[in-house]
Tab-separated table of C-alpha atoms in Angstrom:
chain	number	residue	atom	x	y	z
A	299	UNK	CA	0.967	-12.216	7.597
A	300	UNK	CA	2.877	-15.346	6.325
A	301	UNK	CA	-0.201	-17.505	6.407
A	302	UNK	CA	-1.950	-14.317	4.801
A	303	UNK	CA	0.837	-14.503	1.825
A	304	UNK	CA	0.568	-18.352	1.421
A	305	UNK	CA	-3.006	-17.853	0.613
A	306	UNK	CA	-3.057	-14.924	-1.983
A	307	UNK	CA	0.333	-17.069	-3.469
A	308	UNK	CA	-1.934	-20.281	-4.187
A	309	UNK	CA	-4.793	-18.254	-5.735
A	310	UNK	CA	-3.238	-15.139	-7.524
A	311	UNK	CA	-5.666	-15.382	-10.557
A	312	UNK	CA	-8.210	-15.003	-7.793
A	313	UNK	CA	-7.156	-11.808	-6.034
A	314	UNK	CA	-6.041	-10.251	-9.694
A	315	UNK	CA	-9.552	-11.080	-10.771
A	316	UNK	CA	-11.326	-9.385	-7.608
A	317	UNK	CA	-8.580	-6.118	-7.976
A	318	UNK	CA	-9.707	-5.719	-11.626
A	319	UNK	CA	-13.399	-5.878	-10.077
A	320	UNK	CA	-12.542	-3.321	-7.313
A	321	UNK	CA	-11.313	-1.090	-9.787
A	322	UNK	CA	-14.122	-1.634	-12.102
A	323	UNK	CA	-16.371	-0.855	-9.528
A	324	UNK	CA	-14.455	2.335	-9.115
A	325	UNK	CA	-14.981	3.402	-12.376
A	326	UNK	CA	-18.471	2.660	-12.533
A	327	UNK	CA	-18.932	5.072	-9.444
A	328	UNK	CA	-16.901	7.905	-10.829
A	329	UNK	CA	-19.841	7.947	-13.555
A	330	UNK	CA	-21.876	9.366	-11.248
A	331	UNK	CA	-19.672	12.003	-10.131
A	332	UNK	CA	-20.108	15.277	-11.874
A	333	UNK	CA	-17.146	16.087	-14.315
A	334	UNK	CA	-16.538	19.652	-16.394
A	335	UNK	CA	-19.175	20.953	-18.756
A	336	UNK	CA	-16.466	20.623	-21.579
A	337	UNK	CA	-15.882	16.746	-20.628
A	338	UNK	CA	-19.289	15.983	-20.521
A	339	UNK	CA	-19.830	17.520	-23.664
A	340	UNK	CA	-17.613	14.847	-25.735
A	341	UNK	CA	-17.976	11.011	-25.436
A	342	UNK	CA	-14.501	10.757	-25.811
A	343	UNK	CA	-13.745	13.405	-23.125
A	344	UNK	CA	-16.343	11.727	-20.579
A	345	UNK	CA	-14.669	8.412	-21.039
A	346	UNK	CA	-11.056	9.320	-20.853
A	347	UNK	CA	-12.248	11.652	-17.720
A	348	UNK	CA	-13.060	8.826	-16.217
A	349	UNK	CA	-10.619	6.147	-16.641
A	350	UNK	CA	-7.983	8.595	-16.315
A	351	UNK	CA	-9.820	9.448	-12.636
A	352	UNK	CA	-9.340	5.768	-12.206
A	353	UNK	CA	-5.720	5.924	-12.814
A	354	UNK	CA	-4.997	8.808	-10.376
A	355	UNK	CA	-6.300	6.570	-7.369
A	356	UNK	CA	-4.100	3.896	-8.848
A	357	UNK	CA	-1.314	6.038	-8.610
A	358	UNK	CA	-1.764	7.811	-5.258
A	359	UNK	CA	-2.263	4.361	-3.818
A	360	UNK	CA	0.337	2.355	-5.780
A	361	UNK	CA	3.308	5.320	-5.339
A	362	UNK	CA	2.927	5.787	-1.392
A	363	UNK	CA	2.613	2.379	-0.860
A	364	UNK	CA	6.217	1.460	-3.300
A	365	UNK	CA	8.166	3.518	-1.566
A	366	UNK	CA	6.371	2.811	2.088
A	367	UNK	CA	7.310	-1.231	0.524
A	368	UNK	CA	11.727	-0.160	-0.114
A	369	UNK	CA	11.422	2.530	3.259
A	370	UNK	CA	10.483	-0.802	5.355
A	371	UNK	CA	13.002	-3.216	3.419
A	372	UNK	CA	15.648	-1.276	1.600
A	373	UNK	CA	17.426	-4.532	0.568
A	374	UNK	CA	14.695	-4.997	-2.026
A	375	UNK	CA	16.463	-2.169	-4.153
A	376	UNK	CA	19.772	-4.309	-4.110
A	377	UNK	CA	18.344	-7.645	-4.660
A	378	UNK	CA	15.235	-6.695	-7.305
A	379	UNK	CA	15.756	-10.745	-8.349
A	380	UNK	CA	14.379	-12.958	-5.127
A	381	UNK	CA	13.334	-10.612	-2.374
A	382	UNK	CA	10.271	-9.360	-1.119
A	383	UNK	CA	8.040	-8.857	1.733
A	384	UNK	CA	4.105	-9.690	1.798
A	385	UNK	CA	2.900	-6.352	1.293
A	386	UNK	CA	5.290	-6.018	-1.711
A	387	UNK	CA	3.667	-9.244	-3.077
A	388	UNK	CA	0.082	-7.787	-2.474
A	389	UNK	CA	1.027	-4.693	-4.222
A	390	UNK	CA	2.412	-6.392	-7.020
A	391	UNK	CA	-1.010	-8.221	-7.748
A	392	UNK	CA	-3.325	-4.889	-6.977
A	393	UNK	CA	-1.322	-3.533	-9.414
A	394	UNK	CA	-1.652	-6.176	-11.689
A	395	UNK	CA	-5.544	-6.343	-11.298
A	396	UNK	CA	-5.449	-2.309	-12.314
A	397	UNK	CA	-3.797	-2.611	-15.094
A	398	UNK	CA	-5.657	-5.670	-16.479
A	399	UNK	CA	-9.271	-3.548	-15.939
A	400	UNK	CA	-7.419	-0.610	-17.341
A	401	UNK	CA	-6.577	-2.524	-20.624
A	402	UNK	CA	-9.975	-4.026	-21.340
A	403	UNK	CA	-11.515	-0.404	-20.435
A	404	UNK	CA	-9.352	1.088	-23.425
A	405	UNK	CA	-10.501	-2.174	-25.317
A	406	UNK	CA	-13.632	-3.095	-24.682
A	407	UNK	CA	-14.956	1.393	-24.779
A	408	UNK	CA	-13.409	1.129	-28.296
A	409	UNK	CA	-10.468	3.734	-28.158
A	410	UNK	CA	-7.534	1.008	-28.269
A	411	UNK	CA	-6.028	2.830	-31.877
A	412	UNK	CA	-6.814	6.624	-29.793
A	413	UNK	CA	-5.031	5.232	-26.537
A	414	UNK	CA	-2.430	2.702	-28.335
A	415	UNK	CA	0.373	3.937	-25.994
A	416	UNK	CA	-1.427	3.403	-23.296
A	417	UNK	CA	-2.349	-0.054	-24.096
A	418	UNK	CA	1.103	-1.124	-25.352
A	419	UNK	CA	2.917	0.227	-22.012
A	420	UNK	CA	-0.080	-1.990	-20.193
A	421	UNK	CA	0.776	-5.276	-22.052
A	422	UNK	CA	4.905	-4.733	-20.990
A	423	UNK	CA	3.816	-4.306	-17.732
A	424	UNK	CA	1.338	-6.862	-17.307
A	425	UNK	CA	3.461	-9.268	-18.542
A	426	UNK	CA	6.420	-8.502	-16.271
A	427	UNK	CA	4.235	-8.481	-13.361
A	428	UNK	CA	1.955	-11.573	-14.193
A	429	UNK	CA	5.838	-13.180	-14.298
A	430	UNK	CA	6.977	-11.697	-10.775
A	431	UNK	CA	3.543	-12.737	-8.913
A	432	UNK	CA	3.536	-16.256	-10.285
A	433	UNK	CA	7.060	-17.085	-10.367
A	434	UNK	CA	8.249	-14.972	-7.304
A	435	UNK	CA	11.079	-13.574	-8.930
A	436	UNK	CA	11.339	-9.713	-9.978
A	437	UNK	CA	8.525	-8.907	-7.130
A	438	UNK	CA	10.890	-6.270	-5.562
A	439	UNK	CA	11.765	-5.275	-9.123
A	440	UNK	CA	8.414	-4.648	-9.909
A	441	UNK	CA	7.638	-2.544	-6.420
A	442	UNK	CA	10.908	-0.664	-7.901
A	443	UNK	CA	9.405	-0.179	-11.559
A	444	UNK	CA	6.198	1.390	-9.245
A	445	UNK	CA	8.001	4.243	-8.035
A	446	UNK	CA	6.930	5.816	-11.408
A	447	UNK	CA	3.497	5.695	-10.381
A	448	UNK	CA	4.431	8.954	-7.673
A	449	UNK	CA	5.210	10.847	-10.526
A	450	UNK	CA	1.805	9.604	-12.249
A	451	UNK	CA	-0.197	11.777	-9.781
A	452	UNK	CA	1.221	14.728	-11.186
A	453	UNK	CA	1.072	12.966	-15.068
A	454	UNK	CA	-2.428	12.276	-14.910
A	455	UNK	CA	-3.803	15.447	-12.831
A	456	UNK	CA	-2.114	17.639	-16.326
A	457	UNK	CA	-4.164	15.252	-18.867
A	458	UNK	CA	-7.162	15.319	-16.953
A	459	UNK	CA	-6.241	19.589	-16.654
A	460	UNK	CA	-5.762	19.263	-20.402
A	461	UNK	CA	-9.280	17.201	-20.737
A	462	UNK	CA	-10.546	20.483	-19.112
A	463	UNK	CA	-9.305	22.751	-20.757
A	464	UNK	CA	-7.440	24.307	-17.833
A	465	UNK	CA	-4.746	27.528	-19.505
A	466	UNK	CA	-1.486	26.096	-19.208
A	467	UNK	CA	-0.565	30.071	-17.283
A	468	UNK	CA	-2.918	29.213	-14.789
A	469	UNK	CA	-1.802	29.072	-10.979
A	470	UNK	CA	-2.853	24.962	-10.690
A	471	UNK	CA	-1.383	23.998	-13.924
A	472	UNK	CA	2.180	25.478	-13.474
A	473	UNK	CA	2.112	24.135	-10.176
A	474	UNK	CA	1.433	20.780	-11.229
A	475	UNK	CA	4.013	20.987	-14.765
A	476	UNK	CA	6.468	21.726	-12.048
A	477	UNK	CA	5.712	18.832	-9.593
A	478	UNK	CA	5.719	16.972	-12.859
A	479	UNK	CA	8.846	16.871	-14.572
A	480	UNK	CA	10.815	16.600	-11.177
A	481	UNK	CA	8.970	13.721	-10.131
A	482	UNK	CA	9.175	12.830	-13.787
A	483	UNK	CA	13.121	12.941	-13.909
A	484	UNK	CA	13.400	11.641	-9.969
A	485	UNK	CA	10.760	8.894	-9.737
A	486	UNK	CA	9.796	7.899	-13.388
A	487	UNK	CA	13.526	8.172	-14.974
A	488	UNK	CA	15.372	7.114	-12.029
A	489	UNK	CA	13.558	3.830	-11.677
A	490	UNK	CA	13.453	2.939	-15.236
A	491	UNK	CA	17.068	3.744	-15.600
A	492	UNK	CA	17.750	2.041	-12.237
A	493	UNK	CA	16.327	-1.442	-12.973
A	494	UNK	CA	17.917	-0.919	-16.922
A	495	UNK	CA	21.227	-0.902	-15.229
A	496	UNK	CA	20.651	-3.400	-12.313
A	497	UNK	CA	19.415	-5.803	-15.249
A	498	UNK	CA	22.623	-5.332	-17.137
A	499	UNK	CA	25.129	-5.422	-14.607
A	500	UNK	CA	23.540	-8.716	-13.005
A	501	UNK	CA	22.725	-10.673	-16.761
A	502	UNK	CA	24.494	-13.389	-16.087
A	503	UNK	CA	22.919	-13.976	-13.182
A	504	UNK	CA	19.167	-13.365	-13.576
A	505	UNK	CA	16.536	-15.080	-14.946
A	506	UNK	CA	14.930	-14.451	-18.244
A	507	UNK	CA	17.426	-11.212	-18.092
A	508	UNK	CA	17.328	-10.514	-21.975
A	509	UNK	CA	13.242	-10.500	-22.043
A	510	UNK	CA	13.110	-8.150	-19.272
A	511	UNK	CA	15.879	-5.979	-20.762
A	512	UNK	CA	14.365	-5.629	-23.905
A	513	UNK	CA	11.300	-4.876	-22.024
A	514	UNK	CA	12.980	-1.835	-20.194
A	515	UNK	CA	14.528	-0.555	-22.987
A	516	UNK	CA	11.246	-0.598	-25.082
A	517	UNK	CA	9.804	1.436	-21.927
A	518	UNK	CA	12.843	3.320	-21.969
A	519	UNK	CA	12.328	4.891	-25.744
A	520	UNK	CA	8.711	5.654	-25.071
A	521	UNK	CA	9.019	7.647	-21.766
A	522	UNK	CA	12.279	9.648	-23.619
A	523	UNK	CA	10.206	10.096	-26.118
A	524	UNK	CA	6.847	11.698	-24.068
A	525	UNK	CA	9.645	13.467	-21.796
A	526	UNK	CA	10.177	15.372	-24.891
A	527	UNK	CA	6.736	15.550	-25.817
A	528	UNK	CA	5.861	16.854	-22.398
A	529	UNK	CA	8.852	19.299	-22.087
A	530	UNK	CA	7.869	20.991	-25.170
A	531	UNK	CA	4.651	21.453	-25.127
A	532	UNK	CA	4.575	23.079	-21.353
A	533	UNK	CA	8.098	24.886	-21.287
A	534	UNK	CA	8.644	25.515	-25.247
A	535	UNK	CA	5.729	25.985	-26.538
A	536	UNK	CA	6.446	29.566	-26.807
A	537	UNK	CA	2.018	30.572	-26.783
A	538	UNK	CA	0.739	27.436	-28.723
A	539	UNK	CA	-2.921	27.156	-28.238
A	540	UNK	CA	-4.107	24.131	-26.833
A	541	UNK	CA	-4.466	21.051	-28.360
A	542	UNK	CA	-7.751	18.974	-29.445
A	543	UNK	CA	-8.768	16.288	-26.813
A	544	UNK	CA	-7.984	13.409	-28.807
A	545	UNK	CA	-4.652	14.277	-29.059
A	546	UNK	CA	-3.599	14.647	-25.533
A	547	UNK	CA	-1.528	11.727	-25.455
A	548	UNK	CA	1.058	12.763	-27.815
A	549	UNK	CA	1.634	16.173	-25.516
């Protein structure tokens, strides 16, 4: 495994290049899966089907394998600066290569201003973990920051029940709002407030402390800010009708 991590460590541009490629690949395959009559019926709705199908495997794979990562070495949590194992490493840069396909897929298909939160939160993120995979440091940080990605399952199965047109009454909807804001206060709060306060505690002490801060607290505002989004629209909307697809993202 050691000789394993030596190798992906020379070449990481490598591995996030053939990631990005695996994911790609993905998405080109999910074209030829049949979607919803209403999806298919809208470019817009086909596309964001699609990637958005893309980022549920992401996060089913991404939010077992974090927490399998901190189950197998809980120190990580405690020392988010300089420790991690292999398999941390490798998730750090299969994440990486996702979210560097995902960005140029919201580029390059021409909905960057449509998807602009998106596409910010990807930058952040890249950044961070570009930093972690070629520097070392913040690689159990990063495994930490993918917790969120358990309560993504749920986040991404509503949009792509909103893409549908699924009734927010409906049986697999409030299911899934419920599975969602738990996971959403547990896994997606909980680590972003987590590393916030691990990153002010330690300043002094960690590298590049006041990038990375500003960072998380950037992250911070927007997920308060869709929290609310997302709380009102599927527990106070009080019989709203549902809204267009193109504005999804700001429910």
């Amino acid at each position: 495994m050691d000789a394993w991590l030596n190798e992906v460590q020379k070449h990481p541009a490598l591995y996030f290049l053939c990631c990005s490629v695996i994911f790609r690949i993905l998405h080109r395959f999910l074209q030829t899966v049949p979607s919803p009559e209403m999806v298919e019926a809208d470019t817009w709705r086909t596309w964001k089907w699609r990637n958005l199908s893309v980022s549920l495997v992401h996060s089913m794979l991404t939010g077992i394998w974090a927490v399998a990562c901190v189950i197998q070495h809980p120190v990580m949590v405690h020392e988010i600066h300089s420790t991690y194992t292999p398999s941390a490493y490798m998730l750090v840069v299969v994440s990486s290569g996702y979210f560097i396909q995902d960005a140029a897929d919201i580029i390059f298909s021409g909905y960057a201003k449509a998807s602009w939160e998106f596409l910010l939160h990807h930058v952040m993120v890249i950044w961070c973990f570009l930093y972690a995979v070629f520097t070392h440091h913040y690689v159990a940080g990063a495994v930490v920051a993918l917790f969120v990605e358990v309560n993504s399952v749920f986040l991404h199965t509503r949009l792509l029940l909103k893409l549908a047109k699924v009734a927010q009454n409906s049986f697999i909807y409030t299911v899934n709002k419920l599975f969602n804001v738990v996971t959403y206060v547990t896994f997606r709060l909980g680590a972003q407030f987590y590393l916030t306060w691990y990153l002010i505690h330690h300043y002094s002490s960690l590298d590049h402390a006041l990038y990375f801060l500003i960072t998380m607290m950037l992250m911070n505002i927007m997920i308060l800010i869709y929290f609310y989004r997302l709380l009102r629209t599927d527990f106070f909307s009080k019989g709203r009708s549902q809204n267009s697809g193109r504005k999804f993202a700001e429910d």
